[in-house]
mmCIF file of C-alpha atoms and ligand atoms in Angstrom:
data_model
loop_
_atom_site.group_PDB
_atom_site.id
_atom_site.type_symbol
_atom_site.label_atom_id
_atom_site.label_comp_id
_atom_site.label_asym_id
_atom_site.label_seq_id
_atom_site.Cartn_x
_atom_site.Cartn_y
_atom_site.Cartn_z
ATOM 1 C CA UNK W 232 38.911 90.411 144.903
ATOM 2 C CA UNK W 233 36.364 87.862 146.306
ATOM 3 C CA UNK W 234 35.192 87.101 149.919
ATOM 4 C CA UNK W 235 33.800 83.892 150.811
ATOM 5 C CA UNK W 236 33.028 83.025 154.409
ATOM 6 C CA UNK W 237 32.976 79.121 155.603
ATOM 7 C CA UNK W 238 30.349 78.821 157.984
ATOM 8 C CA UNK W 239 31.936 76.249 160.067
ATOM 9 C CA UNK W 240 31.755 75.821 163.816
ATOM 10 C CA UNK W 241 34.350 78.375 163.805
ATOM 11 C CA UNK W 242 33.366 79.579 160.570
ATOM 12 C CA UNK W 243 36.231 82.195 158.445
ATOM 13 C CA UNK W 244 36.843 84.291 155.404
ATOM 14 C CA UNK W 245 38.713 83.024 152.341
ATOM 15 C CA UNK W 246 39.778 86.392 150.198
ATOM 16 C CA UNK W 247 40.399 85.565 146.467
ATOM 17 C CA UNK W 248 42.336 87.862 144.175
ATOM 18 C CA UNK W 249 45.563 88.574 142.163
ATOM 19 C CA UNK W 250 48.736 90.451 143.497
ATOM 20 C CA UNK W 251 46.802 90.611 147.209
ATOM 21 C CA UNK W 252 49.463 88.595 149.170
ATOM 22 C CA UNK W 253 51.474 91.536 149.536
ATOM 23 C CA UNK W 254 48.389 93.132 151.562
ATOM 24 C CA UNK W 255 48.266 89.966 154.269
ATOM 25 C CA UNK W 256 49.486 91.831 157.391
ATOM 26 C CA UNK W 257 46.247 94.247 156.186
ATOM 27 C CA UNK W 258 43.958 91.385 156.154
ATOM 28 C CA UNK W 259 45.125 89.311 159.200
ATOM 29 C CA UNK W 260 45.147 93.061 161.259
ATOM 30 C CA UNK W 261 41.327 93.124 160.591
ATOM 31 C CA UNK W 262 40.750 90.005 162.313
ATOM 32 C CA UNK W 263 44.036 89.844 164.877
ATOM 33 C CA UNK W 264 45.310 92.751 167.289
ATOM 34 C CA UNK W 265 49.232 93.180 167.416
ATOM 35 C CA UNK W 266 50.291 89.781 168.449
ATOM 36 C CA UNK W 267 53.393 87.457 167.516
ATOM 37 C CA UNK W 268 53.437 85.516 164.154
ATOM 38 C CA UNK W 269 54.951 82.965 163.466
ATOM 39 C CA UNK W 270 55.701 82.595 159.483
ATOM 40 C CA UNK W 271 55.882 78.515 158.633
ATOM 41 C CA UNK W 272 57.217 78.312 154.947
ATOM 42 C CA UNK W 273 59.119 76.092 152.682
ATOM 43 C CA UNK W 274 62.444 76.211 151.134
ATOM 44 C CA UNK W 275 61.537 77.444 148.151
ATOM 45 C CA UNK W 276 58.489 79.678 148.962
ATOM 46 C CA UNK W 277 61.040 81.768 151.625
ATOM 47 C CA UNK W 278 62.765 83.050 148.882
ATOM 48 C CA UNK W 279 59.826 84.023 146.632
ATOM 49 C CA UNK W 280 57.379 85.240 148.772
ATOM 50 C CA UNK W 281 57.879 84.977 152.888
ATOM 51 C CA UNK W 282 59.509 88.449 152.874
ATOM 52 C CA UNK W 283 56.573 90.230 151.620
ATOM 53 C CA UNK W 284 54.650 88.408 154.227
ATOM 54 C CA UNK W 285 56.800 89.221 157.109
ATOM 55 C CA UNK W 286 56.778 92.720 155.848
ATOM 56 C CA UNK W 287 53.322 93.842 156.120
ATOM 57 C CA UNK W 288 52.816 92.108 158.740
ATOM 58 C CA UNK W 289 55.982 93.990 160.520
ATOM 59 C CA UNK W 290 53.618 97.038 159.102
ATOM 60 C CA UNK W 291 50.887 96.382 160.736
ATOM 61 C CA UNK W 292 52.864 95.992 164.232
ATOM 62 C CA UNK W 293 53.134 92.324 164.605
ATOM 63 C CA UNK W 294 55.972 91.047 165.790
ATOM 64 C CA UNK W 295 57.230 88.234 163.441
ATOM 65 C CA UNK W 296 59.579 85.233 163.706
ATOM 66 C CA UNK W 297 60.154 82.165 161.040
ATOM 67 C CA UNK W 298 60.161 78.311 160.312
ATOM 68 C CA UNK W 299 61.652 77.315 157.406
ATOM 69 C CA UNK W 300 61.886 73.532 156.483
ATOM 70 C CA UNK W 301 63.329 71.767 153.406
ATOM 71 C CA UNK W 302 60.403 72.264 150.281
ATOM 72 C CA UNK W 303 58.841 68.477 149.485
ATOM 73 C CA UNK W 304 56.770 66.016 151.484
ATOM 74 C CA UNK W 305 59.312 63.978 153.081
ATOM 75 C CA UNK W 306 59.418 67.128 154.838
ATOM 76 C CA UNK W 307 55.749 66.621 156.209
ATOM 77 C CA UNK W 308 57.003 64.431 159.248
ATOM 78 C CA UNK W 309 57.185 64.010 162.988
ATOM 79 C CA UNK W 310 60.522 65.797 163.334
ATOM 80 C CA UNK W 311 59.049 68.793 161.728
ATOM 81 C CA UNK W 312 56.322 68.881 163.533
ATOM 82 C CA UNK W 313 58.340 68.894 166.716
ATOM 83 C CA UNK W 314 60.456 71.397 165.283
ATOM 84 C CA UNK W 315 57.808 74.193 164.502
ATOM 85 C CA UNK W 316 56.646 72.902 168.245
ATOM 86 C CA UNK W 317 60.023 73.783 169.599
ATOM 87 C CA UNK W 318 60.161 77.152 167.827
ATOM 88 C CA UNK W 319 56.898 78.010 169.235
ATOM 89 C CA UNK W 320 57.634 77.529 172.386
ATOM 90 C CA UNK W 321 61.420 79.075 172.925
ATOM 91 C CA UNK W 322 59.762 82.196 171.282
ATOM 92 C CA UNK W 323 57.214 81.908 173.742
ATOM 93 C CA UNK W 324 54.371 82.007 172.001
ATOM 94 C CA UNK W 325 51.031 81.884 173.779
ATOM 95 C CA UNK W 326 47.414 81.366 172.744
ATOM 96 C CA UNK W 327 46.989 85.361 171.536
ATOM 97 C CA UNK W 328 49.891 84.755 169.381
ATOM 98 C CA UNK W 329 48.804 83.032 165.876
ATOM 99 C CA UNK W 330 51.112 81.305 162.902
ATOM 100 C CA UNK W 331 50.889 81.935 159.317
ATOM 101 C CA UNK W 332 51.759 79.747 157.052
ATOM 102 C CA UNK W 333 53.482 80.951 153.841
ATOM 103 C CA UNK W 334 52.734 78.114 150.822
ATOM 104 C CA UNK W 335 51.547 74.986 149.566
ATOM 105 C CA UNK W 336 49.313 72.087 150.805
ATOM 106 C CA UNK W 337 52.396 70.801 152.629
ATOM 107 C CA UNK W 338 53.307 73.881 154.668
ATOM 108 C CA UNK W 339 49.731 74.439 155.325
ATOM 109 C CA UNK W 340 49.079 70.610 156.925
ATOM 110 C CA UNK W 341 52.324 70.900 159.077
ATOM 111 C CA UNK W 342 52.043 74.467 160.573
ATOM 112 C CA UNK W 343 48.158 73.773 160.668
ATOM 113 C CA UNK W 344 48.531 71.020 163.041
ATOM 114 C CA UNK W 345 51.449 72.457 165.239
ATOM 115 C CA UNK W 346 48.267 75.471 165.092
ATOM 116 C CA UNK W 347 45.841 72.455 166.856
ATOM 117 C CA UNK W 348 48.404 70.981 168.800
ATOM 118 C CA UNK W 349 50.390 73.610 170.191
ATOM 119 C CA UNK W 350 48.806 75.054 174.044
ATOM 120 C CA UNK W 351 46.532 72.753 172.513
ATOM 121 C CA UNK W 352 45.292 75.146 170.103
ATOM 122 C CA UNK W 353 46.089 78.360 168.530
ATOM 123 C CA UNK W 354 44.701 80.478 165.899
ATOM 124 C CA UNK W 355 46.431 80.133 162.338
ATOM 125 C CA UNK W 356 46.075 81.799 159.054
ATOM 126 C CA UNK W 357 46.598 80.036 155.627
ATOM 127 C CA UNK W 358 48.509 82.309 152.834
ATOM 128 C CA UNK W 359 48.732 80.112 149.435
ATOM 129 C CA UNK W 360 51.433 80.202 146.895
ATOM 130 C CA UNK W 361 50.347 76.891 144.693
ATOM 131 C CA UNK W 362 47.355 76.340 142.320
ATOM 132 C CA UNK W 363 46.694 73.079 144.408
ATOM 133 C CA UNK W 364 46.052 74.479 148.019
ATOM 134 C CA UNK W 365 44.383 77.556 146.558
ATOM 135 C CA UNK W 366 41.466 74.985 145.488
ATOM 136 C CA UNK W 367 42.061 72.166 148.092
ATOM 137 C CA UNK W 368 43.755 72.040 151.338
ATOM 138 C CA UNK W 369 43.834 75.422 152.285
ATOM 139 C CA UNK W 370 40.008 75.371 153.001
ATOM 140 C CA UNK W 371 38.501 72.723 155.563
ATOM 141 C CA UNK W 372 40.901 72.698 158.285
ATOM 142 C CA UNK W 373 42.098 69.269 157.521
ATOM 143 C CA UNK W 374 45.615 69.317 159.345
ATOM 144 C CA UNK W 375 48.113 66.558 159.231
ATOM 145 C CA UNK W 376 51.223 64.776 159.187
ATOM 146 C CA UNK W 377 52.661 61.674 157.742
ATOM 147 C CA UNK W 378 53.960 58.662 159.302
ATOM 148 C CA UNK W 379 56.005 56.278 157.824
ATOM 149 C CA UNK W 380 53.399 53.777 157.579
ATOM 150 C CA UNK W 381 51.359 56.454 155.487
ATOM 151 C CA UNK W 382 50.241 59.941 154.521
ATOM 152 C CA UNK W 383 48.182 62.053 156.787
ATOM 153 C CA UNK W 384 48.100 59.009 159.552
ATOM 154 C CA UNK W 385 47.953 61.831 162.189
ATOM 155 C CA UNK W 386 46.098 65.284 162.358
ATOM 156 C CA UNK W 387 43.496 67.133 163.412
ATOM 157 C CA UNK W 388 40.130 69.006 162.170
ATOM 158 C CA UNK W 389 41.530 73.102 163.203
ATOM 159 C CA UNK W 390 39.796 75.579 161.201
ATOM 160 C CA UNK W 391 41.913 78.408 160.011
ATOM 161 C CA UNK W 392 41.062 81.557 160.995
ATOM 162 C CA UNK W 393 41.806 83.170 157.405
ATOM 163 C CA UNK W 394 42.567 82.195 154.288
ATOM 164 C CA UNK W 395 44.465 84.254 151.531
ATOM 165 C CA UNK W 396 44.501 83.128 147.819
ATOM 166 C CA UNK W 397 46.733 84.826 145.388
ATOM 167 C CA UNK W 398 46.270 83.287 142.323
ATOM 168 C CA UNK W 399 49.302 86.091 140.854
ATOM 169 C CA UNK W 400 51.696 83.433 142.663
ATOM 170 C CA UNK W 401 50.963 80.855 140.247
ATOM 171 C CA UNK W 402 52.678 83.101 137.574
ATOM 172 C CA UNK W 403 56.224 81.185 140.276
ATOM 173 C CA UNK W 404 54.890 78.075 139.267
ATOM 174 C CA UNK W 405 56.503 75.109 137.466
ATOM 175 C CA UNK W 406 53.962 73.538 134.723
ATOM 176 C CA UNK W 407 54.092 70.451 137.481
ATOM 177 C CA UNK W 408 53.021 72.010 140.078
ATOM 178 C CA UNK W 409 50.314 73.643 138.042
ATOM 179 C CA UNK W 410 49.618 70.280 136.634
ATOM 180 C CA UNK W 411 49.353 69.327 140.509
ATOM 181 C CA UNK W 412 46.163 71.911 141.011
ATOM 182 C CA UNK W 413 44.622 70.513 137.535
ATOM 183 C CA UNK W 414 44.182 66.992 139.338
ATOM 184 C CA UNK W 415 42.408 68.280 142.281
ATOM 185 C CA UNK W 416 40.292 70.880 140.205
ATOM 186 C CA UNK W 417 39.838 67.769 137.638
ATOM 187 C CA UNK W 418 38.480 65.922 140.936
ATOM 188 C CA UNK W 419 36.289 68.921 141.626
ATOM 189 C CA UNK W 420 34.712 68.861 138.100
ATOM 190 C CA UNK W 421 34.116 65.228 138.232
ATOM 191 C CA UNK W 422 32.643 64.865 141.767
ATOM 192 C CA UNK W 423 30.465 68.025 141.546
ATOM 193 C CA UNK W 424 30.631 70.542 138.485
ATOM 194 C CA UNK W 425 31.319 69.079 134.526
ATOM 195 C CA UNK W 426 31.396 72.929 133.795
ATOM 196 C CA UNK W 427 34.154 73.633 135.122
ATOM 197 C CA UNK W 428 36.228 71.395 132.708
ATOM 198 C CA UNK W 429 36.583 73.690 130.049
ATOM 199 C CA UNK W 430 38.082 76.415 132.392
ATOM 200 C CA UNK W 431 40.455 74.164 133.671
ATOM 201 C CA UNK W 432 41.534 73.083 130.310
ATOM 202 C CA UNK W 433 41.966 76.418 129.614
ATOM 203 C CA UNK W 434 43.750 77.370 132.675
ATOM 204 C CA UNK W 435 41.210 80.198 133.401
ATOM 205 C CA UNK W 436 42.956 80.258 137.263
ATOM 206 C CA UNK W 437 40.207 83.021 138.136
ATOM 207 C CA UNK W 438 37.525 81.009 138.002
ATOM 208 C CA UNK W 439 38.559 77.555 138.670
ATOM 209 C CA UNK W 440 39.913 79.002 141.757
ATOM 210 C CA UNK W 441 36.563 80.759 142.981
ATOM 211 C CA UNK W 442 34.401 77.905 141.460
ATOM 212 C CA UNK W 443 36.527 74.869 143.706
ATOM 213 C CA UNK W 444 36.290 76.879 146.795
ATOM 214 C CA UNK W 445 32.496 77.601 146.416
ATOM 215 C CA UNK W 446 31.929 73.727 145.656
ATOM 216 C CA UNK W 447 34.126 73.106 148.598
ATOM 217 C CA UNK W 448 32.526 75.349 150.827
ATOM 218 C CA UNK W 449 29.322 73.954 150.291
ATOM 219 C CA UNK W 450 30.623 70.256 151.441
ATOM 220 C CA UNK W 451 32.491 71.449 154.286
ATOM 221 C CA UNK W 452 29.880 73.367 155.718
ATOM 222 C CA UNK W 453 27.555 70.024 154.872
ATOM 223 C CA UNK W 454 29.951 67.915 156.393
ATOM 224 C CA UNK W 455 32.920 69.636 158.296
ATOM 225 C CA UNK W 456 34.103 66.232 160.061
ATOM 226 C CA UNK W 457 34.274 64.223 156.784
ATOM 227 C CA UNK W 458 31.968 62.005 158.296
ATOM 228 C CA UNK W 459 29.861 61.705 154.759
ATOM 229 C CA UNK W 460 29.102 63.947 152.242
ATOM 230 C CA UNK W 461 32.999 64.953 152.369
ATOM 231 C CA UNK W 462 34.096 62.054 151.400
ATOM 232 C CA UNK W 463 33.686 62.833 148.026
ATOM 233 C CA UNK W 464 36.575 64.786 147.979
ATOM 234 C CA UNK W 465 38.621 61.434 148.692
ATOM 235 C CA UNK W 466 37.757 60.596 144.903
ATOM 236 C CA UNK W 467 41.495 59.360 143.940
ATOM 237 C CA UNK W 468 42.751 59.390 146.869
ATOM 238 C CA UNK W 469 42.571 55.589 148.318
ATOM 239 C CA UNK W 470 44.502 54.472 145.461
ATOM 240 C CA UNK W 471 46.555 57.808 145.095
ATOM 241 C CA UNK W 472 47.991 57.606 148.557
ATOM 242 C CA UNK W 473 49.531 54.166 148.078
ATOM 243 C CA UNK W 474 50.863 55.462 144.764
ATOM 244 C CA UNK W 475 52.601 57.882 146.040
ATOM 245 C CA UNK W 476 53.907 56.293 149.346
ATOM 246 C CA UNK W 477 54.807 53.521 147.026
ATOM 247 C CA UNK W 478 57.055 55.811 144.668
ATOM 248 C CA UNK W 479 58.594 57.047 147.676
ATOM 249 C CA UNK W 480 56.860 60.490 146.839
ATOM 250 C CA UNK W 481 58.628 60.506 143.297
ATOM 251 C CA UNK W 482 55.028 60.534 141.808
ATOM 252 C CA UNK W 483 53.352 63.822 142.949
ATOM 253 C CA UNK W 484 50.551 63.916 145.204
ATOM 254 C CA UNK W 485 48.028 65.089 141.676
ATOM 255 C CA UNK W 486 49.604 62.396 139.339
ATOM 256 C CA UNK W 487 49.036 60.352 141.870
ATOM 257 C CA UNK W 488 45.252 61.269 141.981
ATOM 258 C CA UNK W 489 45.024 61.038 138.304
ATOM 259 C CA UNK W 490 45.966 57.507 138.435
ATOM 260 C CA UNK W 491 43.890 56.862 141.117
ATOM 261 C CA UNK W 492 40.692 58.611 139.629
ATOM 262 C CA UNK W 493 40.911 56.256 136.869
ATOM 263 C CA UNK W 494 41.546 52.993 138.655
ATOM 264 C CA UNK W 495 38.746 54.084 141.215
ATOM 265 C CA UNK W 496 36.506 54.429 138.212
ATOM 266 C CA UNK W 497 36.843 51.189 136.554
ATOM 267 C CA UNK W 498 37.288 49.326 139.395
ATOM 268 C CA UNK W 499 33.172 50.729 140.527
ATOM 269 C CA UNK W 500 32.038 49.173 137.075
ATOM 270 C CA UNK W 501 33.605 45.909 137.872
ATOM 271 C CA UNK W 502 32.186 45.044 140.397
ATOM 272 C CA UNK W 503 29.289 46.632 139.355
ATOM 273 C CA UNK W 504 28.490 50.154 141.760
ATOM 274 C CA UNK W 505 27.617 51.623 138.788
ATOM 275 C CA UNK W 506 25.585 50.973 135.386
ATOM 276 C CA UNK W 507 27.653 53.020 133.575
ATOM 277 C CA UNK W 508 31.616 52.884 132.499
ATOM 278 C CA UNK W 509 32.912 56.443 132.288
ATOM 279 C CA UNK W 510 36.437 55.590 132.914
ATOM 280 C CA UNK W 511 37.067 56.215 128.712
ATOM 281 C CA UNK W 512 35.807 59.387 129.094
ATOM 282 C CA UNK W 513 37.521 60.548 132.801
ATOM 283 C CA UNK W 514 40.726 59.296 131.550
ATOM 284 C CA UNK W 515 40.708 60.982 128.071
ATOM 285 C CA UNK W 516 40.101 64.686 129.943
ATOM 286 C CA UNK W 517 42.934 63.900 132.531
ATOM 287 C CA UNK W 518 45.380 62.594 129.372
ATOM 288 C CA UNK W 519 44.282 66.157 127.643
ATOM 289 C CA UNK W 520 45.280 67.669 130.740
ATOM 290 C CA UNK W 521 48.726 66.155 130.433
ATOM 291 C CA UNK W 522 48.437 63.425 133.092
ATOM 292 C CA UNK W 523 50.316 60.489 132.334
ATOM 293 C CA UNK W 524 48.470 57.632 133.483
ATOM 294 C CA UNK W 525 50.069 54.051 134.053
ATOM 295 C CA UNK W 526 50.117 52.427 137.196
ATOM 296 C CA UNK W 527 53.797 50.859 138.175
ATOM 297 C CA UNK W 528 52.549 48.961 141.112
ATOM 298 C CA UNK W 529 50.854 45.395 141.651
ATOM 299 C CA UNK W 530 47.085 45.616 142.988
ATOM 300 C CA UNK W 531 48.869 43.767 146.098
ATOM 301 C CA UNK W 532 50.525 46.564 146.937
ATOM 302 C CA UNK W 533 48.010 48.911 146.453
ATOM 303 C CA UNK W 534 45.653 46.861 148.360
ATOM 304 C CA UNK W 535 48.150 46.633 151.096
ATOM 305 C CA UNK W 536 48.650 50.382 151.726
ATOM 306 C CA UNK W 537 44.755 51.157 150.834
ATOM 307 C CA UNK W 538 44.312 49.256 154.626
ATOM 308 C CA UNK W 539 45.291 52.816 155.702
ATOM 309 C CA UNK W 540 42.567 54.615 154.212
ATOM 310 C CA UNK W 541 40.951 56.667 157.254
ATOM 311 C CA UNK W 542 37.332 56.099 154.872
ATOM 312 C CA UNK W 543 37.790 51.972 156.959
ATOM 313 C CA UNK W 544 34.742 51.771 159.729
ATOM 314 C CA UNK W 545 35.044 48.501 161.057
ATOM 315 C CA UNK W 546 34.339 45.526 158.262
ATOM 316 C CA UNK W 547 33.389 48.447 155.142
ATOM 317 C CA UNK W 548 35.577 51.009 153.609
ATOM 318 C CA UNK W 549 33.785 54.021 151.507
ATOM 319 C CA UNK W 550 34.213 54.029 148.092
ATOM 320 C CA UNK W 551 33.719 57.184 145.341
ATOM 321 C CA UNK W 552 31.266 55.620 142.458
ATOM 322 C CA UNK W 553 31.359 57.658 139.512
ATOM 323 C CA UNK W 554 27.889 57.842 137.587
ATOM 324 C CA UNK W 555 28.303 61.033 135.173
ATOM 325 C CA UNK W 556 31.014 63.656 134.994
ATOM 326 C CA UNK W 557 30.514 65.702 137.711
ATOM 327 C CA UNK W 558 27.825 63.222 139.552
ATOM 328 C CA UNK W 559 29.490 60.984 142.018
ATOM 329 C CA UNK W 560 27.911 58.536 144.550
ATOM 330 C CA UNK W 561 29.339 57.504 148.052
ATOM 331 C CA UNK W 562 29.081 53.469 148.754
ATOM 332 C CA UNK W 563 29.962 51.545 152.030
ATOM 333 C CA UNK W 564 31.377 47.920 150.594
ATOM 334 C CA UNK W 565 32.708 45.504 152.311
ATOM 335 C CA UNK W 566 36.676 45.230 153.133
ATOM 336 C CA UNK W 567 36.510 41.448 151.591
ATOM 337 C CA UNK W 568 36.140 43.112 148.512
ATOM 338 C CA UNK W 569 38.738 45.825 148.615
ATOM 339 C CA UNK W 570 41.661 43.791 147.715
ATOM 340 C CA UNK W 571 39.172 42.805 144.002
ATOM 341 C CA UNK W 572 38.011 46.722 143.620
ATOM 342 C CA UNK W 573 41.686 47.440 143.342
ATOM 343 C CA UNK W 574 42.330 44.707 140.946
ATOM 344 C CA UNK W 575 39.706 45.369 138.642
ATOM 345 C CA UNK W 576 40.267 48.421 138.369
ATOM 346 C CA UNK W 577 43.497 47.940 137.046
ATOM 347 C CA UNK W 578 42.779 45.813 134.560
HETATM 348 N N1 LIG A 173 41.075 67.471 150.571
HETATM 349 C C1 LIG A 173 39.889 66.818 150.880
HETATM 350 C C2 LIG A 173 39.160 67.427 152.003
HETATM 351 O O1 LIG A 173 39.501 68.510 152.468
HETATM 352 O O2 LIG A 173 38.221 66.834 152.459
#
């Protein structure tokens, strides 16, 4: 087992291990007294792993209650939201009383946000059960929802006040959703770490795990308001958004990133960010991975949703450059070239 603290303003542990999940209520009684909890979980993760939750946390003397909303992202929405809201509040919970979310990036945004939003804040504890928020969402306090006019339009920066990582829950995993993790460890590697390649490739969960949170620990505690440095971690994302919101969430959120990695990449050659084309050499580790790659969308489109992209200030949106695997650059161009980016880099 492996302890990492965030130091963020309200800086928090993150404990690493196998089989540990069953020991939460343990954990979350070192930092909580007996208080309510509210468990926020998924369809699917309620039957696999909410129980063992709610148990030791029943052992520990908390009193428990539970949210349970249908497993996918259309499920990341305003009615939700209000729901978990609702739930809160006819159980009376009060600002002593915490939540714990039970599951993957999606669980964590939602019940993370009803954590910022609710008495206008309340503390909340992270417990993941997918390969992709182990290494990604689960650390930062990025919170969010989606509207229909995109992903993640609304949320909040709400640091959790623990996070547990059981990477012995991945053993429940489809080879999807562990295909889902490889993107965002694959974006890891690239933007900060070309080591860590071969242990992804070899699905060596131990250390890909501990190696992305250390790498994002040391941006978010750079850069906890994603006002620089952070943005980094957006590689894929601008076009990977629209990809998904343009499937109608029928491409995953880490295909999506795949895709997006690549078209990000060329496109920064194009129009020449960058000396150097290593889109050849990005897209042959992703197709190794498994991802498949083709875009099924017009650079229109793409350009269209990308005017959603929270990385807009004014007349410039931030771009990832690329220079090396595992070296990546942060530019500022100008939105008049946005809509050519895009269609360069699918060329
Ligand atoms: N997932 C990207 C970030 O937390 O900044």
């Amino acid at each position: 087992m492996k302890k990492f603290t965030i130091s963020t303003t309200h800086p928090y542990d993150v404990i690493v291990g196998r089989d540990i999940i069953q020991d939460s209520g343990k954990f979350i009684a070192e930092r909580f007294s007996k208080c309510k909890a509210c468990v926020i979980t998924d369809s699917e993760v309620n039957t696999l792993y909410a129980d063992q939750v709610v148990e030791s946390l029943k052992q520990e003397g908390f009193t428990t209650t539970r949210v349970i909303f249908p497993n996918g992202e259309h499920s990341k929405s305003l009615n939700t939201y209000a729901k978990i809201l609702e739930a809160l509040a006819e159980d009376f919970f009060t600002r002593t009383d915490i939540i714990v979310a039970v599951g993957g990036g999606i669980v964590g945004d939602i019940a993370g946000f009803a954590a910022a939003t609710y008495l206008r804040g309340i503390s909340y504890v992270q417990i993941t059960t997918t390969y992709l928020s182990a290494i990604d969402s689960s650390v930062g306090g990025k919170t969010s929802i989606n509207l229909l006019g995109g992903k993640n339009l609304v949320g909040a920066y709400w640091q959790p006040s623990l996070v547990i990582c059981d990477y012995g829950t991945f053993d429940t995993l489809s080879p999807e959703y562990i295909l889902e993790g490889k993107a965002e460890a694959a974006k890891s590697a690239f933007v900060s770490d070309a080591n860590l390649i071969p242990y992804i490739q070899q699905d060596d969960f131990h250390h890909v795990v501990e190696r992305c949170i250390s790498i994002k620990k040391s941006i978010v505690e750079a850069d906890e308001l994603d006002t620089g440095l952070r943005q980094l971690l957006n590689f894929g994302h601008t076009i990977g958004h629209g990809i998904e919101k343009l499937s109608a969430f029928t491409v995953t959120h880490g295909q999506a990133v795949a895709k997006g990695m690549v078209v990000e990449t060329k496109a920064a050659y194009a129009l020449g960010l960058t000396s150097t084309d290593i889109s050849a050499e990005i897209s042959s580790i992703l197709e190794g991975l498994g991802f498949d790659l083709s875009v099924d969308y017009s650079s229109d489109d793409l350009y269209r949703y990308a005017l959603t992209d929270k990385k807009i200030y004014g007349d410039k949106i931030t771009v990832v450059v690329p220079e090396a695997i595992g070296k990546c650059k942060l530019l500022k161009i100008p939105m008049s070239d946005l809509h050519e980016f895009i269609r360069l880099g699918m060329e």
